[in-house]
mmCIF file of C-alpha atoms and ligand atoms in Angstrom:
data_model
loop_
_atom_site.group_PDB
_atom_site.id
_atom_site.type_symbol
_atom_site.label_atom_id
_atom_site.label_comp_id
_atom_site.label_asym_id
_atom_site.label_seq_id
_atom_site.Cartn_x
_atom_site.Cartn_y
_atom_site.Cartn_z
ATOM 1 C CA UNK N 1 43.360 17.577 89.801
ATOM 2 C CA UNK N 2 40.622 15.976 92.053
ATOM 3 C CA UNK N 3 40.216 16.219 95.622
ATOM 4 C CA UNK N 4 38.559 13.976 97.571
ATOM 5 C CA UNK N 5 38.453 15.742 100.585
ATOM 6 C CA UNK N 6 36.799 18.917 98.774
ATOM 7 C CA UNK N 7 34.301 15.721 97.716
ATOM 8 C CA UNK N 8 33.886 15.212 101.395
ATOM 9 C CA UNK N 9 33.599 18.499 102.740
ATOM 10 C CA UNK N 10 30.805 19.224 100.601
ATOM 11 C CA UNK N 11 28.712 16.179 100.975
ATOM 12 C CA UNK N 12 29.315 17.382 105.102
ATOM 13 C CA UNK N 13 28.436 20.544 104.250
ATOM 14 C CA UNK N 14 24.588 19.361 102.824
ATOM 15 C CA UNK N 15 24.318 16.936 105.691
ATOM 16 C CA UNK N 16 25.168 19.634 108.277
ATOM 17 C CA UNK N 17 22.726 22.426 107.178
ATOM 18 C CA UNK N 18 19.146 20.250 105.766
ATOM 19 C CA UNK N 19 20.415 17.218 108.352
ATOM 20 C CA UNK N 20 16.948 15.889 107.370
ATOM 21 C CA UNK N 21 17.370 15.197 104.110
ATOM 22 C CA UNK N 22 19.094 11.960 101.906
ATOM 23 C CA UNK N 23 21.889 12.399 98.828
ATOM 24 C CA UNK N 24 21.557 11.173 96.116
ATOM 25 C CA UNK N 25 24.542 11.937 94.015
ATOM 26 C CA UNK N 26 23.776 12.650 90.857
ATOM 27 C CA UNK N 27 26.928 10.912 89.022
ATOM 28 C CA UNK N 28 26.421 12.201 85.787
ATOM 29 C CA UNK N 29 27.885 15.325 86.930
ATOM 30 C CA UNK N 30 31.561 13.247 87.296
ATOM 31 C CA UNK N 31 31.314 9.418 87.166
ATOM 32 C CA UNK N 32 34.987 9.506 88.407
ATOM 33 C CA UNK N 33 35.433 6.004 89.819
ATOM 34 C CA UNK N 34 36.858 7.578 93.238
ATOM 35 C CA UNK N 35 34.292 10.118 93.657
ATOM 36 C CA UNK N 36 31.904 7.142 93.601
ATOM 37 C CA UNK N 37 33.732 5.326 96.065
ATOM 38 C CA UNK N 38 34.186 8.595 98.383
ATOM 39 C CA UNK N 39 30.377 8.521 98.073
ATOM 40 C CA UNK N 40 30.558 4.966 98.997
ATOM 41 C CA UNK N 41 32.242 5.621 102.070
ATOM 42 C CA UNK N 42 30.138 8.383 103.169
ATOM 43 C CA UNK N 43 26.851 5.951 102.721
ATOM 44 C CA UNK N 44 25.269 8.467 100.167
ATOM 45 C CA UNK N 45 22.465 7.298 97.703
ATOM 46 C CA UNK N 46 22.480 7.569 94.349
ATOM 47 C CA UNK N 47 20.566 9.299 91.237
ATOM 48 C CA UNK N 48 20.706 7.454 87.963
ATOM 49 C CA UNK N 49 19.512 8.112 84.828
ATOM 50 C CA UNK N 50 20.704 4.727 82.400
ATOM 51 C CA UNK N 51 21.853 1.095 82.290
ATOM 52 C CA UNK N 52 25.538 2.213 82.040
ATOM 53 C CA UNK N 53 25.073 4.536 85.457
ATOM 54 C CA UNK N 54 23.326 1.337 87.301
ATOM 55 C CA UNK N 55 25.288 -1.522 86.407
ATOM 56 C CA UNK N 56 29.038 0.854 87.544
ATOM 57 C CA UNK N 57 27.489 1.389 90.895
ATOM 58 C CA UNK N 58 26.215 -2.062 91.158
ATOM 59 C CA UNK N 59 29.376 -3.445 90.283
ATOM 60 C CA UNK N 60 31.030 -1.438 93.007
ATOM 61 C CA UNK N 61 28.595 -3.284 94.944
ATOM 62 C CA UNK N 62 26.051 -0.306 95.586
ATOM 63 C CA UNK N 63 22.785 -2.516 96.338
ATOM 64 C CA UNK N 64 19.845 -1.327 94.499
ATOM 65 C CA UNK N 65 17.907 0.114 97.641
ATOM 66 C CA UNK N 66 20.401 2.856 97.319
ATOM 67 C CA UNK N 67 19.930 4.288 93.881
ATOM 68 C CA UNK N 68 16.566 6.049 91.893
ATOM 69 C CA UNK N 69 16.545 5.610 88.670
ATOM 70 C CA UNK N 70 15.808 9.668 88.447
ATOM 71 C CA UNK N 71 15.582 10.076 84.506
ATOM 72 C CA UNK N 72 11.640 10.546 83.642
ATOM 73 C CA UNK N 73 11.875 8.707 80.041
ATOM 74 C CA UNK N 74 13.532 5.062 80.756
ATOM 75 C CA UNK N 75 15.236 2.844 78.035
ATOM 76 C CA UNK N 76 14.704 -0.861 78.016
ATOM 77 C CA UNK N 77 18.508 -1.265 78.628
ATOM 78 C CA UNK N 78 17.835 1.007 81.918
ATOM 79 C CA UNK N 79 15.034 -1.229 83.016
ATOM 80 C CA UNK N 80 16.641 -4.350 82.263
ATOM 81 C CA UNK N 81 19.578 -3.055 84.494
ATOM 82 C CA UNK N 82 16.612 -1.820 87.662
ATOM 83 C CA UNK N 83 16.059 -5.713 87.533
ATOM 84 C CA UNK N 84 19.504 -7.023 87.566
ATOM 85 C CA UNK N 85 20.590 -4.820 90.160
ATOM 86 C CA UNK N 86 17.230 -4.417 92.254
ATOM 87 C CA UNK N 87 16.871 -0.791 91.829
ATOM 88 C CA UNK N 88 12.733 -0.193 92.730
ATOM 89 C CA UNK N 89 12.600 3.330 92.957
ATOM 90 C CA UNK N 90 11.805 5.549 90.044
ATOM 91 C CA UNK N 91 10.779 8.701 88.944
ATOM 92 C CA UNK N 92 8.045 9.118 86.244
ATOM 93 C CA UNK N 93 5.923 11.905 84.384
ATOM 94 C CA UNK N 94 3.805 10.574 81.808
ATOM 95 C CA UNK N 95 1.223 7.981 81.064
ATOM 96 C CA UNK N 96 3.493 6.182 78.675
ATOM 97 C CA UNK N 97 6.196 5.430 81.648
ATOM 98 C CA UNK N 98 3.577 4.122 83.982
ATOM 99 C CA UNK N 99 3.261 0.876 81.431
ATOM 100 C CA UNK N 100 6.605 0.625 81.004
ATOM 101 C CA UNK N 101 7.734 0.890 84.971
ATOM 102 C CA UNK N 102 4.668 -1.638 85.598
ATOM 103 C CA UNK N 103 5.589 -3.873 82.888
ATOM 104 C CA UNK N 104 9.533 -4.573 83.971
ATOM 105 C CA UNK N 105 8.745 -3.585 87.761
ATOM 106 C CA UNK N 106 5.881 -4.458 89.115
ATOM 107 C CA UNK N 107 5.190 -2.457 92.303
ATOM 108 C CA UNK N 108 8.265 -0.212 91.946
ATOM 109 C CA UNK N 109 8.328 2.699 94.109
ATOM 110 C CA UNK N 110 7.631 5.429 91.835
ATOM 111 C CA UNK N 111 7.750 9.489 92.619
ATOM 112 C CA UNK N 112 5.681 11.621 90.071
ATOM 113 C CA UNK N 113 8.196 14.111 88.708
ATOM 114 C CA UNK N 114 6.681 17.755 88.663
ATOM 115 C CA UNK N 115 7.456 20.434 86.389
ATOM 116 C CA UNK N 116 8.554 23.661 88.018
ATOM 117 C CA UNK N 117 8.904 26.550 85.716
ATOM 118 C CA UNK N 118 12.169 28.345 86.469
ATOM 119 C CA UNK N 119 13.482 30.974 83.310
ATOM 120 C CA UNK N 120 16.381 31.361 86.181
ATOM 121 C CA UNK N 121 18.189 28.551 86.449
ATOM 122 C CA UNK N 122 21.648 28.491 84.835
ATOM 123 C CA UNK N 123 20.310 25.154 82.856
ATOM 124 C CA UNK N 124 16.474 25.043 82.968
ATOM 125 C CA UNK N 125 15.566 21.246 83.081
ATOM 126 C CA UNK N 126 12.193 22.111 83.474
ATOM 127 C CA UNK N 127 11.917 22.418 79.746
ATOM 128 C CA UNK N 128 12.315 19.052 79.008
ATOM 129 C CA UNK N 129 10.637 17.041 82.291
ATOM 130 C CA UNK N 130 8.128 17.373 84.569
ATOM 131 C CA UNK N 131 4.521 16.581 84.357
ATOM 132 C CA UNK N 132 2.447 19.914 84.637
ATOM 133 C CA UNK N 133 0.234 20.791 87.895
ATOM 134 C CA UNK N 134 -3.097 19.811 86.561
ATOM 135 C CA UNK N 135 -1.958 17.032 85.136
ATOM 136 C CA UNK N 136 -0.514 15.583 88.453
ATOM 137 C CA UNK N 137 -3.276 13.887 90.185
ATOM 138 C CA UNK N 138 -4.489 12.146 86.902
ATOM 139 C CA UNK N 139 -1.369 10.473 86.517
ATOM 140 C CA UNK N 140 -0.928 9.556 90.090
ATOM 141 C CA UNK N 141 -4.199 7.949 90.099
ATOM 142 C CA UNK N 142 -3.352 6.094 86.784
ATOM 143 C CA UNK N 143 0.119 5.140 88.855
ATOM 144 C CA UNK N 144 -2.235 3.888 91.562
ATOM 145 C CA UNK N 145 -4.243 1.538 88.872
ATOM 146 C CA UNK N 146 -0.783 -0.147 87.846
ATOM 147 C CA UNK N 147 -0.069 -1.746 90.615
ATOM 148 C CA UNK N 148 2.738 0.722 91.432
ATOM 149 C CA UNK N 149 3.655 2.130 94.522
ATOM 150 C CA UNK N 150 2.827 5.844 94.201
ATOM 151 C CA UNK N 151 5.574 7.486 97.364
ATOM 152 C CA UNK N 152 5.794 10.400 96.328
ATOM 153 C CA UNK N 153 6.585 13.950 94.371
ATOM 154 C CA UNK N 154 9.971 15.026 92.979
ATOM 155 C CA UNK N 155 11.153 17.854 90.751
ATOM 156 C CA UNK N 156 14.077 19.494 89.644
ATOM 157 C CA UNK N 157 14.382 23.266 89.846
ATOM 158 C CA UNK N 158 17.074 23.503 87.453
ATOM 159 C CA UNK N 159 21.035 23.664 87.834
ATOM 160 C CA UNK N 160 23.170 26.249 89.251
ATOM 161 C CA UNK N 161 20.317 28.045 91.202
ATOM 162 C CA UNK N 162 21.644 30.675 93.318
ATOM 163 C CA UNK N 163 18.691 31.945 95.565
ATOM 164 C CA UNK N 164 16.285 29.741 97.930
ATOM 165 C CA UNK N 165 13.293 31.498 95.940
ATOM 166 C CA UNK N 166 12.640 28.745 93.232
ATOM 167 C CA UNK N 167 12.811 25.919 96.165
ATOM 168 C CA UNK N 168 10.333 27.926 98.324
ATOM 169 C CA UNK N 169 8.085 28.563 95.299
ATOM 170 C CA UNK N 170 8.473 24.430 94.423
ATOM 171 C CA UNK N 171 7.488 23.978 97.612
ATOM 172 C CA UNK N 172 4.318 25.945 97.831
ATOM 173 C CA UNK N 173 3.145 23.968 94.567
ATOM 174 C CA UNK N 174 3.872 20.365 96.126
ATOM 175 C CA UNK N 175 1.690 21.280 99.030
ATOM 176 C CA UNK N 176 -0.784 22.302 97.496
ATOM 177 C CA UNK N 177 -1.024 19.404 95.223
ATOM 178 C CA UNK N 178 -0.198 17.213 98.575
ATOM 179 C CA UNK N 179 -3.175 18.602 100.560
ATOM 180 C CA UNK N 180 -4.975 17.765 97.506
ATOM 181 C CA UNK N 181 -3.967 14.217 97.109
ATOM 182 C CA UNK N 182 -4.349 13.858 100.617
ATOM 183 C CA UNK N 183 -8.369 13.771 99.762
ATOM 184 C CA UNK N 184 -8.065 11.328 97.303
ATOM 185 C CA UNK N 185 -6.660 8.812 99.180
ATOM 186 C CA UNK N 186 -2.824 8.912 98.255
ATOM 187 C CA UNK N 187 -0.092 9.003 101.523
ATOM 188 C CA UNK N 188 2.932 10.318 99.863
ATOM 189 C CA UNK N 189 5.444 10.125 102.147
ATOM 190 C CA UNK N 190 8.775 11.349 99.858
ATOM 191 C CA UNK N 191 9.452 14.323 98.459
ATOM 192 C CA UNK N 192 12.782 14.393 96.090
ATOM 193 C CA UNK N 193 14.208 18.061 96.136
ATOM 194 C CA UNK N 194 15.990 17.192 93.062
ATOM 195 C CA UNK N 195 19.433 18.706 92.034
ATOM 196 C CA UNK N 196 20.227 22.748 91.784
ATOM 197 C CA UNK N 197 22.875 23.408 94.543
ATOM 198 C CA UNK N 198 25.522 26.133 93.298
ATOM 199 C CA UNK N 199 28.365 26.594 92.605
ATOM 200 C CA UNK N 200 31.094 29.656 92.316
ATOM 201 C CA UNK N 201 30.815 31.213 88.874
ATOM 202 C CA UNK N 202 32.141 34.404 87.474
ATOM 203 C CA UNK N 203 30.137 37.666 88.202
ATOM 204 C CA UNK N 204 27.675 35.067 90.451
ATOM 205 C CA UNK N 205 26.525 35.953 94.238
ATOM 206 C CA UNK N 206 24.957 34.098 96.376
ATOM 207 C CA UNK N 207 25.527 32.631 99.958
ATOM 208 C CA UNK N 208 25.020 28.850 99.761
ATOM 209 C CA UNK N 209 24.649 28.205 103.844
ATOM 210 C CA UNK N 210 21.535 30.836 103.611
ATOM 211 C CA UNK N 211 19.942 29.145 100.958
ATOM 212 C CA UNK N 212 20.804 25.906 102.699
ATOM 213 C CA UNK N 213 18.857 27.117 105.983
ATOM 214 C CA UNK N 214 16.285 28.458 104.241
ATOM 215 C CA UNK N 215 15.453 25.307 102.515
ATOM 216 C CA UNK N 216 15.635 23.418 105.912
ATOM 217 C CA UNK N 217 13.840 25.662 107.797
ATOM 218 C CA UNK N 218 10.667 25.530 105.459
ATOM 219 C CA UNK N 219 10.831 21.851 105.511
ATOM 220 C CA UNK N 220 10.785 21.438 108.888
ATOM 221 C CA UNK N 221 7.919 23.923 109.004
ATOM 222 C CA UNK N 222 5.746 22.107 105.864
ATOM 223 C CA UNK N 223 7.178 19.226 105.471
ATOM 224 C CA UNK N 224 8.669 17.604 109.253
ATOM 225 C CA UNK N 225 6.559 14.186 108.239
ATOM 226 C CA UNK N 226 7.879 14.025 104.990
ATOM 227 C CA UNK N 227 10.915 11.723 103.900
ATOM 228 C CA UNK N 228 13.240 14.149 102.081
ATOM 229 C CA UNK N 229 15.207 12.915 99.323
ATOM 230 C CA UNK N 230 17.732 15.150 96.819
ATOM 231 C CA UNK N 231 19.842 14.664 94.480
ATOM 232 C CA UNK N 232 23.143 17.558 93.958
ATOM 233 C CA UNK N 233 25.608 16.806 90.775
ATOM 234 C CA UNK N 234 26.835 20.025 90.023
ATOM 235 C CA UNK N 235 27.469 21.316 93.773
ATOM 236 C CA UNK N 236 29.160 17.801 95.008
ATOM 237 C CA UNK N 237 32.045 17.807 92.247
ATOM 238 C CA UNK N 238 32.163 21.243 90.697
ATOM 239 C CA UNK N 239 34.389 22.909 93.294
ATOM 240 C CA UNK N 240 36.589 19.385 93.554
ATOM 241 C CA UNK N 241 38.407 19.016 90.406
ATOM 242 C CA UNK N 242 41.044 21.570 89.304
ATOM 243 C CA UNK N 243 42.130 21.974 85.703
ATOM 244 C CA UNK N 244 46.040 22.973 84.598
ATOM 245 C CA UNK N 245 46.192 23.082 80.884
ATOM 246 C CA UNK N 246 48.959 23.947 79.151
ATOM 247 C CA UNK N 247 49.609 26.627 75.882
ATOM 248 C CA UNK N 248 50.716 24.690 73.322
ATOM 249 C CA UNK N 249 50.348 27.692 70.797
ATOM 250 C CA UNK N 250 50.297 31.195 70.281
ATOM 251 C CA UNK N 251 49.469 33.292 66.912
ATOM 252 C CA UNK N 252 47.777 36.383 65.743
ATOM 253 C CA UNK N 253 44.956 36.582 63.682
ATOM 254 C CA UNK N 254 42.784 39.541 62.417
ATOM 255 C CA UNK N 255 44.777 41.410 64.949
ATOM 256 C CA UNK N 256 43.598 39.517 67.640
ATOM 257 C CA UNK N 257 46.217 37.421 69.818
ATOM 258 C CA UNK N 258 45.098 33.099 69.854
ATOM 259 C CA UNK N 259 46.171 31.036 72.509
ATOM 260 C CA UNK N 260 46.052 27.621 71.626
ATOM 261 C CA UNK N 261 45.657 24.939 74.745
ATOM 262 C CA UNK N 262 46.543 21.215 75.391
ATOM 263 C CA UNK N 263 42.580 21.010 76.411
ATOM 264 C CA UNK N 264 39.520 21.822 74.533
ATOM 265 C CA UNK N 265 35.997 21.681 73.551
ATOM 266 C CA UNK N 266 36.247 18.489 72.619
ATOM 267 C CA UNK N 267 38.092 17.982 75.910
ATOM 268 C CA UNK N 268 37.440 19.622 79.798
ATOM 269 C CA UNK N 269 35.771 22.345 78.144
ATOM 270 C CA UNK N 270 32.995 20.412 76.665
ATOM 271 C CA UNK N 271 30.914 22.270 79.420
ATOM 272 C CA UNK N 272 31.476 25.949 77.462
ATOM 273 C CA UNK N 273 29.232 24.091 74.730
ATOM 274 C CA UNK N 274 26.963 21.233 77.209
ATOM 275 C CA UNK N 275 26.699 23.402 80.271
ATOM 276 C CA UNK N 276 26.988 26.570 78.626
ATOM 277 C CA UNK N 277 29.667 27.702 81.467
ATOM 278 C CA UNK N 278 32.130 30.282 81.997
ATOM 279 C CA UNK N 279 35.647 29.447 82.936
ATOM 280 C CA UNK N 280 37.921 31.120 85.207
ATOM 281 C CA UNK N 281 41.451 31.493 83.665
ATOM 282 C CA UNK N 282 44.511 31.934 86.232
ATOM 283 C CA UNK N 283 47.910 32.601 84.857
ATOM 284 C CA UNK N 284 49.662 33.547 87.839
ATOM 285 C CA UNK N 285 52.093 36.043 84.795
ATOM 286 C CA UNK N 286 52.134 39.293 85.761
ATOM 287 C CA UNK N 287 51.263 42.338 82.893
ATOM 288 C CA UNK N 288 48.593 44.293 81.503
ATOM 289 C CA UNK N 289 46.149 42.294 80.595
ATOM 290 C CA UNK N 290 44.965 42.134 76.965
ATOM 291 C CA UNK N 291 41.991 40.770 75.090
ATOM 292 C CA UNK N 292 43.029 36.728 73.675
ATOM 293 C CA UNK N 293 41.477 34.010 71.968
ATOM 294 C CA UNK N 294 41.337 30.824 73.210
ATOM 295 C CA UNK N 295 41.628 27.436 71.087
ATOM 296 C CA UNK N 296 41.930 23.650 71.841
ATOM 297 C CA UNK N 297 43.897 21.307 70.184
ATOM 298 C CA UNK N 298 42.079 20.332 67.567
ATOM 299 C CA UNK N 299 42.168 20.478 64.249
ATOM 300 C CA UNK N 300 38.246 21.442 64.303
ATOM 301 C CA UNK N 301 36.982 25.170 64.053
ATOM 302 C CA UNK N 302 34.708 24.644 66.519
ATOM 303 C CA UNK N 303 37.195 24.147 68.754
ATOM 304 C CA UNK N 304 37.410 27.535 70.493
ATOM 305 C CA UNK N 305 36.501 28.166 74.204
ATOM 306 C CA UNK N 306 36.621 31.829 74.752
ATOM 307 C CA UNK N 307 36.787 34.993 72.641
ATOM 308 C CA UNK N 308 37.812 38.326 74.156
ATOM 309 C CA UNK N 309 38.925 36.664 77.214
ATOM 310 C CA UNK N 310 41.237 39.356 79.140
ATOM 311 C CA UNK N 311 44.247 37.816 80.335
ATOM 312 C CA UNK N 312 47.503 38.057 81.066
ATOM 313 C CA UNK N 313 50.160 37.580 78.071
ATOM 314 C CA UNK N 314 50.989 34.135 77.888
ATOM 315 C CA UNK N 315 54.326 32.263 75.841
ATOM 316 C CA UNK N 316 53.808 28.444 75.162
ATOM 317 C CA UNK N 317 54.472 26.519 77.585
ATOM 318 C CA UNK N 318 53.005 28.872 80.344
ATOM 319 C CA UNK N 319 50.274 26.938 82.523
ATOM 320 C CA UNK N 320 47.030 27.894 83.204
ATOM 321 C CA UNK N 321 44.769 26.945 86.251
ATOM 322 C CA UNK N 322 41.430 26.678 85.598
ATOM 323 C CA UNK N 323 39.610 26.038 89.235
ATOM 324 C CA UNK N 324 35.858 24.813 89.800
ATOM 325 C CA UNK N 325 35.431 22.864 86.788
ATOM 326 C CA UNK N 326 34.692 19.192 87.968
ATOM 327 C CA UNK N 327 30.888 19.314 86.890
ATOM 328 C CA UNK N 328 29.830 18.672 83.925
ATOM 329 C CA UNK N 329 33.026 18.684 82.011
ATOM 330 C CA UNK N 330 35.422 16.127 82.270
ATOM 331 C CA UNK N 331 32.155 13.644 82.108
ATOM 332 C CA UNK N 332 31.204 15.064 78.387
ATOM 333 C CA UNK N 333 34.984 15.024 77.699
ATOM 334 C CA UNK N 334 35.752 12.941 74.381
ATOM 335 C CA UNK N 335 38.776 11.672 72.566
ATOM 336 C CA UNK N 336 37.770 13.050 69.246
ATOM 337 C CA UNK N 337 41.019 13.518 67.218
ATOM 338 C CA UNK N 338 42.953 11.544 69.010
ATOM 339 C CA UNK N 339 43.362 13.822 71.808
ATOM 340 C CA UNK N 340 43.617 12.139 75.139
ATOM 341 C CA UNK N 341 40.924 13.482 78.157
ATOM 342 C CA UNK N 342 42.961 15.113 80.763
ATOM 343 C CA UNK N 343 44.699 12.380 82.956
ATOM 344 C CA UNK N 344 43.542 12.776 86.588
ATOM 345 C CA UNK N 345 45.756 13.260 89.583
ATOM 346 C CA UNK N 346 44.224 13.396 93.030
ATOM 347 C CA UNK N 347 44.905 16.196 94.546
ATOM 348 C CA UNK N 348 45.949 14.075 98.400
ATOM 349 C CA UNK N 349 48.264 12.175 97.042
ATOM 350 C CA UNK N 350 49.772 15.136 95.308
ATOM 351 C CA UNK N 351 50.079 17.130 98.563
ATOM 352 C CA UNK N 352 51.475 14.397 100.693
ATOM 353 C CA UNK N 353 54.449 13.186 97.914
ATOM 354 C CA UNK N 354 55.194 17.032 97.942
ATOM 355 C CA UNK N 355 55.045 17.312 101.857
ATOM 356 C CA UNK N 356 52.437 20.178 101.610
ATOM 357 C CA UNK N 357 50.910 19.448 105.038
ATOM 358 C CA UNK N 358 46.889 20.215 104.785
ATOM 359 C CA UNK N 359 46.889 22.684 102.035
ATOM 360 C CA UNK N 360 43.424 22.218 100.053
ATOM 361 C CA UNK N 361 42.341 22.459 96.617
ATOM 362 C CA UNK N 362 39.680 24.539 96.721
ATOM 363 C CA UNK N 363 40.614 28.062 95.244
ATOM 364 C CA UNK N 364 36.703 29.306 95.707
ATOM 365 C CA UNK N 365 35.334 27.987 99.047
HETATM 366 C C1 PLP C 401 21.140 16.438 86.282
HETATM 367 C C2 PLP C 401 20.184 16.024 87.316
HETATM 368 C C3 PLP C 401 20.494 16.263 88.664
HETATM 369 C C4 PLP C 401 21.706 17.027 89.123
HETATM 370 O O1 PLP C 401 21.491 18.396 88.975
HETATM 371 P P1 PLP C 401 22.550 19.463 89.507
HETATM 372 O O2 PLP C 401 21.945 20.760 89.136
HETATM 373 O O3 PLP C 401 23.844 19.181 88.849
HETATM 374 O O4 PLP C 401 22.636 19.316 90.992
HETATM 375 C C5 PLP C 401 19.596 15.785 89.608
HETATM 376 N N1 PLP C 401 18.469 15.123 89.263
HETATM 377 C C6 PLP C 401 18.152 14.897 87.971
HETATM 378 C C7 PLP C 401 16.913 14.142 87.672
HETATM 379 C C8 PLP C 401 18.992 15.339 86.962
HETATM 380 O O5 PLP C 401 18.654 15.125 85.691
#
């Protein structure tokens, strides 16, 4: 179940609180056609990371001007697509990319993608991008001899962060490295805040609109000449998209009770294994609550979500709502087995066929 509106309110809710800074959605979070064109409406940018992510928005007619091609290591395919659909802005971090961004676009806008180490984050991209602090300069200046168009500095301070600390402490290192920079010439005018933004999760605190204020504050203190780009996945569709999943099983094994579901690993929950997350399980049964396995549909062993999970006892057929899991799950979904993904219903046109006046989605915010 998706809600557009919850799509909405969130994309508000980024523009309200750091007014001076531009979306990029990050669509690999949920590629969902409709969340696209909600995006559409609302005039946000885009952050892409392949061919197949450029050509969908460009055939919804998304000009190229309005997307970075955010993903550090490019394919030809990708670059092939930056010329087809105009896309100029990129992010890079190595010496190799530099030829290959000159090479298919001359003069591109490029932003040098930092790394920011941050042991914190729920999914630490830092491990795989970023070009390291003393390395910065050297590659802009080899940027600079390309031909390109050397804007800027981005980084990412990995997904699912839940305190302003690792933005503040990204922020320090970018200017520092922008005062030096400064003396060698360069005028970087953007800086790409990357991705991050949270998300309720079980056992997590944190209070988004203070980390939100915090962020703006310091960049209107440091950073008021900068152009500020970013680029949220996880925050602008997690909390939009509803799961109900059905038991389709039930058995005991080793003394231990197994729920079997209509969705699975292979499935929704692809994000237990991709994005390493925790799902909420509502029964709405009443009863002590025991200890249960739960299974997908599959006829694959690895094909179990949660063990230990406490819940309610449930009978096949019972449903089960699983809220704030439109990140990073239905977008890794698969059909292995011949399972179908979940089919998805938007949640508006639910609630006005049922009458339900302005009810919303949104079990966590
Ligand atoms: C995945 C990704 C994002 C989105 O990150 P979230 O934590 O989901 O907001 C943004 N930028 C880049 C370059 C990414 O790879």
């Amino acid at each position: 179940m998706l809600s557009l509106e919850q799509i909405e309110k969130n994309y508000d809710i980024l523009r309200t609180h750091i007014p001076q800074m531009r979306i990029h959605y990050a669509m690999k979070a949920n590629p969902d056609l409709r969340i696209l064109e909600t995006m559409i409406d609302k005039n946000a940018d885009f952050d892409v990371a392949s061919d197949g992510e450029i050509r969908t928005l460009a055939s919804l007619g998304v000009p190229g001007e309005k997307m970075i091609y955010a993903n550090p290591i490019k394919t030809e395919a990708g670059l092939k697509a930056c010329v087809d659909a105009g896309v100029t802005r990129m992010t890079f971090d190595s010496e190799s990319e530099i030829c290959k961004i000159a090479k298919w676009v001359p003069h591109a806008t490029v932003l040098l993608r930092l790394r920011i180490d941050n042991p914190k984050a729920h999914v630490d991209l830092n491990k795989k991008f970023g070009a390291p602090r003393e390395k910065a300069l050297s590659l802009m200046r080899l940027a600079r001899q390309a031909g390109l168009d050397m804007a800027g500095i981005a980084f990412h301070v990995g997904s699912q962060v839940t305190t302003a600390d690792s933005y503040l402490h990204a922020f320090d290192v970018v200017h520092e490295l922008l005062e030096e920079a400064k003396n060698e010439g360069f005028d970087l005018p953007i800086m790409d805040i990357g991705g991050g933004f949270p998300i309720p999760e079980t056992g997590v605190h944190y209070n988004l609109t203070a980390i939100l204020d915090q962020i703006a504050a310091r960049l209107r203190e440091d950073f008021s000449d900068k152009i500020i780009w970013s680029e949220p996945g996880r925050y602008m569709a997690g909390t939009a998209q509803n799961l109900i999943t059905k038991v389709i099983g039930v058995n005991e094994r080793n003394g231990q009770v197994w729920y079997f579901l209509d969705d699975g690993i292979y499935g929704t929950f692809s994000g237990v294994i991709f994005d390493q997350w925790d799902y909420k399980l509502i029964s709405f049964k009443e009863g002590e609550k025991i200890p249960a396995t739960f299974a997908g549909p599959s006829c694959d062993s690895l094909d179990i979500m949660f063990r230990g999970k406490m819940t309610e006892p449930l009978e096949v057929d019972d449903l089960l709502l699983v809220p704030v899991c439109g990140a990073y799950t239905s977008a890794s979904a698969t059909t292995f087995n011949g399972f179908k993904k979940a089919r998805m219903v938007i949640w508006e046109d639910v609630r006005d066929e049922l009458g339900l006046g302005n009810e919303q989605l949104s079990l966590a915010v």
